[in-house]
PDB file of C-alpha atoms in Angstrom:
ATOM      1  CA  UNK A   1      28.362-105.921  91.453  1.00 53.00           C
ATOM      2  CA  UNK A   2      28.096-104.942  88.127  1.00 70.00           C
ATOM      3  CA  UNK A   3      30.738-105.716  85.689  1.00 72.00           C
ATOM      4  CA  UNK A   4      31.980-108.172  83.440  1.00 79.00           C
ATOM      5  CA  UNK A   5      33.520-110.820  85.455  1.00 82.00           C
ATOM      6  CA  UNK A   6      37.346-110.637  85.293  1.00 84.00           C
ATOM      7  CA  UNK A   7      40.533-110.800  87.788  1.00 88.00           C
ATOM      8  CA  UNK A   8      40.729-106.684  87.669  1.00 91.00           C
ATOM      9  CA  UNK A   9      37.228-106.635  89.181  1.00 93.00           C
ATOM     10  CA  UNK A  10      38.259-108.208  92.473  1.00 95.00           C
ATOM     11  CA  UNK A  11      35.332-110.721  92.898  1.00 94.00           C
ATOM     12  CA  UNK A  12      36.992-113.786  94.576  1.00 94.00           C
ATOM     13  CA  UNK A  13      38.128-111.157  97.162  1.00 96.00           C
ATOM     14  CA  UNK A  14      34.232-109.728  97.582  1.00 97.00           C
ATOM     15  CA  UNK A  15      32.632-113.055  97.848  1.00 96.00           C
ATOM     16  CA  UNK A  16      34.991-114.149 100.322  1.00 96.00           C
ATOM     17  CA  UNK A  17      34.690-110.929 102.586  1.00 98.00           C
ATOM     18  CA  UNK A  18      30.630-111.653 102.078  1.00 98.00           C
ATOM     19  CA  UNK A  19      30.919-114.847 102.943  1.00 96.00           C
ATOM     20  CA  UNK A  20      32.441-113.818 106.624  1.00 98.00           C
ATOM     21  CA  UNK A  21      29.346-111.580 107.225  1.00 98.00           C
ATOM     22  CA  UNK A  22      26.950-112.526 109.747  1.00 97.00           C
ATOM     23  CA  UNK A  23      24.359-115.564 108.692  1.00 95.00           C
ATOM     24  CA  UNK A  24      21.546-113.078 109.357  1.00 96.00           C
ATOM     25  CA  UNK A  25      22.768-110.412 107.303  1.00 96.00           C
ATOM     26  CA  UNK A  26      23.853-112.488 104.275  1.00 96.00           C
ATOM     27  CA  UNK A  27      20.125-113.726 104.585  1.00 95.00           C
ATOM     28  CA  UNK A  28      18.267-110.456 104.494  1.00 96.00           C
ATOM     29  CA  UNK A  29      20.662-109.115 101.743  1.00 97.00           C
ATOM     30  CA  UNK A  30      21.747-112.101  98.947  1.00 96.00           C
ATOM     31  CA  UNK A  31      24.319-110.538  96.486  1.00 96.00           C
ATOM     32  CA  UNK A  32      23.584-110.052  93.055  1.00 95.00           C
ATOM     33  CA  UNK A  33      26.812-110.786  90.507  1.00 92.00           C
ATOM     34  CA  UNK A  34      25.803-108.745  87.336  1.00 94.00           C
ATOM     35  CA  UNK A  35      28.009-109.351  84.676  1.00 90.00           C
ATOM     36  CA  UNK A  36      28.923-111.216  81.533  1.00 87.00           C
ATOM     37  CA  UNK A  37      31.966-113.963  81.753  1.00 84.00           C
ATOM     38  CA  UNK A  38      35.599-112.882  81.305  1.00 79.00           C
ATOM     39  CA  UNK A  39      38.550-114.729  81.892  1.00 75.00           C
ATOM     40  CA  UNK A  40      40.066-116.527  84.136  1.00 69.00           C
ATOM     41  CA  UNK A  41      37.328-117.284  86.848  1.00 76.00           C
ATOM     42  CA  UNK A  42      38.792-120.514  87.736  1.00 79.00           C
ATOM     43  CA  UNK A  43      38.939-118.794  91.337  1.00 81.00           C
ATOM     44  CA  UNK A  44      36.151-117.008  91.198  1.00 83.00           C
ATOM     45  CA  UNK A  45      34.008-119.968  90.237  1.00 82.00           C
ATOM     46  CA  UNK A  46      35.159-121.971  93.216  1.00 84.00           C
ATOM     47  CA  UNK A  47      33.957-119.100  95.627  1.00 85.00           C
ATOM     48  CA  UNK A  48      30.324-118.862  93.811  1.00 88.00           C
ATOM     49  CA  UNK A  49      29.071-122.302  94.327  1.00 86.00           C
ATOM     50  CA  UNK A  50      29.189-122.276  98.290  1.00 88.00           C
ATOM     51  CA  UNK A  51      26.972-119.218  98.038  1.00 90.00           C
ATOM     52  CA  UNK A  52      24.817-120.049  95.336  1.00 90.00           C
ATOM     53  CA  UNK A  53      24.174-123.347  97.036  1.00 91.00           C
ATOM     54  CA  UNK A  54      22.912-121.514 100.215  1.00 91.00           C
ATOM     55  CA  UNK A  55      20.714-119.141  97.990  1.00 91.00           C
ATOM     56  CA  UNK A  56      22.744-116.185  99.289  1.00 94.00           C
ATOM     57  CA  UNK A  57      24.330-115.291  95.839  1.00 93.00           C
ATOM     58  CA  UNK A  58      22.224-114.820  92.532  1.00 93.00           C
ATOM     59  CA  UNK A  59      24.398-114.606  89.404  1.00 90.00           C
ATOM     60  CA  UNK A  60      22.667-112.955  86.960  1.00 92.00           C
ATOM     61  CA  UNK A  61      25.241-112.961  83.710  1.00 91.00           C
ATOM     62  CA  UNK A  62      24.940-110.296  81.024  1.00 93.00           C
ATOM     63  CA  UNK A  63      21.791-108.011  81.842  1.00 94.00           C
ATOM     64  CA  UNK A  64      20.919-105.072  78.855  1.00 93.00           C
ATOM     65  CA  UNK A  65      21.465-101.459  79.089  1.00 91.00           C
ATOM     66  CA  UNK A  66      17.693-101.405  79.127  1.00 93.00           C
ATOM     67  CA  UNK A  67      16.930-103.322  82.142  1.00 94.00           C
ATOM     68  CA  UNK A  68      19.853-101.968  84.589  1.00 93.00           C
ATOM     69  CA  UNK A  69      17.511 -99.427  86.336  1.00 93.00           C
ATOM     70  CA  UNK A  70      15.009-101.916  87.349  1.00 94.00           C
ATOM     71  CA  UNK A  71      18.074-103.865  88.422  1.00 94.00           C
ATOM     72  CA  UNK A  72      19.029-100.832  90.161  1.00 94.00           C
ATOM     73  CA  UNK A  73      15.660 -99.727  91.464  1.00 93.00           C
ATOM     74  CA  UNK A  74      15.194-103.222  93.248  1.00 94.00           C
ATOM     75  CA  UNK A  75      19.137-103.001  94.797  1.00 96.00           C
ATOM     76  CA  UNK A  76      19.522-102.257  98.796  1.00 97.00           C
ATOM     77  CA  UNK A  77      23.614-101.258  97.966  1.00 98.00           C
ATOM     78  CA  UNK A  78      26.122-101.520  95.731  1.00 98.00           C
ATOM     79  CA  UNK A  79      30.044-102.815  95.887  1.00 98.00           C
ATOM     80  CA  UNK A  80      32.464-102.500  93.335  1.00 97.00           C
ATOM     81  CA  UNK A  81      35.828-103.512  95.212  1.00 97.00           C
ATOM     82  CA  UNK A  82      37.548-103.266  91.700  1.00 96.00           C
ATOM     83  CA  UNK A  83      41.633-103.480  91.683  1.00 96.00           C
ATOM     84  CA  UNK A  84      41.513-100.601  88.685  1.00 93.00           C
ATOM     85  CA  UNK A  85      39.181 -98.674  86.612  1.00 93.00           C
ATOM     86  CA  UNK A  86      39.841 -96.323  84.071  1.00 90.00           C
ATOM     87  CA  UNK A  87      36.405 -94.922  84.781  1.00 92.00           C
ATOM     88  CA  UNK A  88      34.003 -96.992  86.855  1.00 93.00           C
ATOM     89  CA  UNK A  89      30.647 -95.972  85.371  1.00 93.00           C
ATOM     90  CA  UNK A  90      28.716 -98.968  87.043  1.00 94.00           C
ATOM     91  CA  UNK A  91      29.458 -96.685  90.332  1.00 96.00           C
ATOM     92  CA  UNK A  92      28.331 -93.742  88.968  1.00 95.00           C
ATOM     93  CA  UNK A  93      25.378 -95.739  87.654  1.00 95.00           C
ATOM     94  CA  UNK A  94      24.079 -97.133  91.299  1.00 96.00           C
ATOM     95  CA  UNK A  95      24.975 -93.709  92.910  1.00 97.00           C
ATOM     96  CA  UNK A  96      22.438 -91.681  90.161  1.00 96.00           C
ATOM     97  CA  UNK A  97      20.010 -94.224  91.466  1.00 96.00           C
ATOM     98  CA  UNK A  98      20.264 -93.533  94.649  1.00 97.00           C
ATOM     99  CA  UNK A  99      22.395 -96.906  95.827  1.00 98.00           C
ATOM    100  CA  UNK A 100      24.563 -96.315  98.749  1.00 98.00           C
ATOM    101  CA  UNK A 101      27.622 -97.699  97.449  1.00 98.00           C
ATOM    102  CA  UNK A 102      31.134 -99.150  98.050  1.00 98.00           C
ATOM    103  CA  UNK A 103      33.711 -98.768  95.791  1.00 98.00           C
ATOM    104  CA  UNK A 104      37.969 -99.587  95.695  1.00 97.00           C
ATOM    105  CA  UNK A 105      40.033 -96.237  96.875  1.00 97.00           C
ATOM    106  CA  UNK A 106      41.802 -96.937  93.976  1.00 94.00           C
ATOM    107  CA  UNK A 107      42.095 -95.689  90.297  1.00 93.00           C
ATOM    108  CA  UNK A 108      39.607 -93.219  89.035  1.00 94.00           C
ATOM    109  CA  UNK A 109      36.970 -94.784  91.551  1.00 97.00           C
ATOM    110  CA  UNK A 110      37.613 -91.775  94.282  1.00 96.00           C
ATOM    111  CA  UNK A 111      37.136 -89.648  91.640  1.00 96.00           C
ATOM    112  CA  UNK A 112      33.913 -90.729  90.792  1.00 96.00           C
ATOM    113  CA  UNK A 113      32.729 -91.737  93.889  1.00 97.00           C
ATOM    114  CA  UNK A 114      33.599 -88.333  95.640  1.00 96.00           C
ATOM    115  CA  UNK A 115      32.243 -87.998  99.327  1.00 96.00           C
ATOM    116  CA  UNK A 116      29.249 -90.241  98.405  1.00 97.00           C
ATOM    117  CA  UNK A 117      30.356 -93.859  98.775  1.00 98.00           C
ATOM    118  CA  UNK A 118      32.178 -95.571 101.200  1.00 98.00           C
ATOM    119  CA  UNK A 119      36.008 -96.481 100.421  1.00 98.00           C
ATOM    120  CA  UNK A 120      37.939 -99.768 100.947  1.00 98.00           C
ATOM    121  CA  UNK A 121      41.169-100.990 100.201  1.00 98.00           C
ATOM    122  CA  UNK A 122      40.244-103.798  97.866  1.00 98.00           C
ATOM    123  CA  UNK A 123      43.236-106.028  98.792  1.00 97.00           C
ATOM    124  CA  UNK A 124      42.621-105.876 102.014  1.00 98.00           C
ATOM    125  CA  UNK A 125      39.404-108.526 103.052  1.00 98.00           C
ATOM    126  CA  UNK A 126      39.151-107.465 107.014  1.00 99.00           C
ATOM    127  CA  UNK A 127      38.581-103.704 105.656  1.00 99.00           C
ATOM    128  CA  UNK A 128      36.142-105.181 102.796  1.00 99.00           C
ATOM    129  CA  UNK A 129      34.074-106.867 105.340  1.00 99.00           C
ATOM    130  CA  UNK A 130      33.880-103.798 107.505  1.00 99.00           C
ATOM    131  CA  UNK A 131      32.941-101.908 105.041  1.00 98.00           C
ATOM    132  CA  UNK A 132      30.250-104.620 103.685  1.00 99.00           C
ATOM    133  CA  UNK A 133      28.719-105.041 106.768  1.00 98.00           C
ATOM    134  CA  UNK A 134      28.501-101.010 107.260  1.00 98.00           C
ATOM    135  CA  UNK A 135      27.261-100.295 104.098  1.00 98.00           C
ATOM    136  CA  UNK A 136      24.318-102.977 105.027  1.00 98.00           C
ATOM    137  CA  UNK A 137      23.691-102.166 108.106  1.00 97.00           C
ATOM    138  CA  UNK A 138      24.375 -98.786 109.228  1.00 98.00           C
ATOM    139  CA  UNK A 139      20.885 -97.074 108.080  1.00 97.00           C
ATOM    140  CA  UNK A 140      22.177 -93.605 109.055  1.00 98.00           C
ATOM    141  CA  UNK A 141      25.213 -93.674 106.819  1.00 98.00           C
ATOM    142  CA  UNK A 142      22.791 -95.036 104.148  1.00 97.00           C
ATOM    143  CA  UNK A 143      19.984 -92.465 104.311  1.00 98.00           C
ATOM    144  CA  UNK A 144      23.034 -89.888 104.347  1.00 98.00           C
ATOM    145  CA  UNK A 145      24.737 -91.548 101.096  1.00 98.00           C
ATOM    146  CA  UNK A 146      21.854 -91.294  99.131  1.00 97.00           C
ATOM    147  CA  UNK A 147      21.393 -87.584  98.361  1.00 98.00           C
ATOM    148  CA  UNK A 148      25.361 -87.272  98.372  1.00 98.00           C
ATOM    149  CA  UNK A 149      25.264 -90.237  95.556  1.00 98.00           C
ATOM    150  CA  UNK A 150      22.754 -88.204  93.894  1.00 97.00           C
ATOM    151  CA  UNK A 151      24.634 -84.920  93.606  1.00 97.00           C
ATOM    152  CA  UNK A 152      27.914 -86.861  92.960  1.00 97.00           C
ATOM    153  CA  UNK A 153      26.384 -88.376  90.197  1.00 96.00           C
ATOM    154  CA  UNK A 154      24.795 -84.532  88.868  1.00 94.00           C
ATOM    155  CA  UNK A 155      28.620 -83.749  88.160  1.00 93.00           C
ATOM    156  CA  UNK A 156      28.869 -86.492  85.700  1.00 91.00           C
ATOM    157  CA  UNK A 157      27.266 -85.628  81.947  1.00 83.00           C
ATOM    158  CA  UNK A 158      27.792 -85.521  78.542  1.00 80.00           C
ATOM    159  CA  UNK A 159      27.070 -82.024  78.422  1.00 86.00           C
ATOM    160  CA  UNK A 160      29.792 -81.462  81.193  1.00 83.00           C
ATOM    161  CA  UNK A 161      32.286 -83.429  79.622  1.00 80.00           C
ATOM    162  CA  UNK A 162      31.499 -81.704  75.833  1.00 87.00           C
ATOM    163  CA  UNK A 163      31.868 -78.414  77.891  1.00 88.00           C
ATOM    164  CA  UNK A 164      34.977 -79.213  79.912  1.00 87.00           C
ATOM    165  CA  UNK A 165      37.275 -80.661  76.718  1.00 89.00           C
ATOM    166  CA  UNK A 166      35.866 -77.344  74.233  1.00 92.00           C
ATOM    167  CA  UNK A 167      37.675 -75.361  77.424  1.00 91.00           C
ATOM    168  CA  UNK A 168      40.466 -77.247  77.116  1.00 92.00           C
ATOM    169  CA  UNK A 169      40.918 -76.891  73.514  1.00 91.00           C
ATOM    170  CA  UNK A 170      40.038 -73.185  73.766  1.00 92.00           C
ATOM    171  CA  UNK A 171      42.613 -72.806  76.220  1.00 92.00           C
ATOM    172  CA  UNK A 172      45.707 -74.238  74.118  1.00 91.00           C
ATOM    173  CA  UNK A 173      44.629 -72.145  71.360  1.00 91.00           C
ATOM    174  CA  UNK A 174      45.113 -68.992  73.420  1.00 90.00           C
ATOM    175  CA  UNK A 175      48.121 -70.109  74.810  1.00 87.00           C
ATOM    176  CA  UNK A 176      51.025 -68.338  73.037  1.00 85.00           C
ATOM    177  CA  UNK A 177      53.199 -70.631  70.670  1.00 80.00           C
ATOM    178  CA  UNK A 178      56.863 -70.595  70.649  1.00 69.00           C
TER     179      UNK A 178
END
């Protein structure tokens, strides 16, 4: 997860629904927590230290714009379960680097995530899990996410979004005042 570490993001939720995955799993793939402090973590700090004790979570704080692709580059998948998003670009980030990814069916995050990542409802932890343990494990799903990450992430630019809101403002002008 990337994300600055706050009740909105859903972690306590994530690290518990990690923590139920198989020992073998949770060993092969250790989850990174990318992110700099927020508030209230009280909750969230009680569910880190189990993990971090059993080397199966890496907290990583604040990383630089500059370094996220190698932080990227070296990721097996991606999960933001967040609650809401206006946006969610740390989604679009890990799907333009070809990150399967999880992500909340919430807020903008179908939006952004498309066809390309797989959808949970982030409130509920059975359905978290499942989809944890799937987006680890399933290596068909995965190679298939990739390319659909890719092109989901294509749609997203500065040049589109420069060329979508001119449209819009060209169309009010043309529409007839009264």
């Amino acid at each position: 997860a990337v994300s600055t570490l706050e009740p909105r993001k859903n972690l306590p939720r994530l690290l518990i629904a990690y923590a139920r995955l198989p020992e073998a799993l949770r060993a092969r793939h250790p989850l990174a927590l990318v992110g700099a402090k927020g508030w209230l973590n009280t909750e969230l700090e009680r569910h880190l230290a189990p993990l971090e004790r059993t080397g199966q979570l890496r907290r990583l704080g604040y990383v630089p714009q500059d370094d996220l692709p190698a932080l990227y580059a070296g990721a097996h998948a991606f999960a933001y379960p967040s609650l809401y998003e206006g946006f969610g670009l740390p989604l679009l980030e890990a799907m333009a680097s070809g990150i399967p990814a999880l992500s909340s069916h919430r807020s903008s995050l179908p939006q952004v995530a498309g066809d390309a990542a797989l959808l949970i409802n982030p409130e509920d932890i059975d359905d978290l899990t499942a989809g944890l343990e799937h987006l680890l494990s399933d290596e068909l799903w995965r190679a298939a996410a990739r390319p659909r990450g890719l092109e989901q992430a294509r749609r997203f630019s500065w040049e589109r979004c420069v060329e979508e809101t001119i449209a819009v403002y060209r169309r009010l002008l043309e529409e007839p005042r009264g």
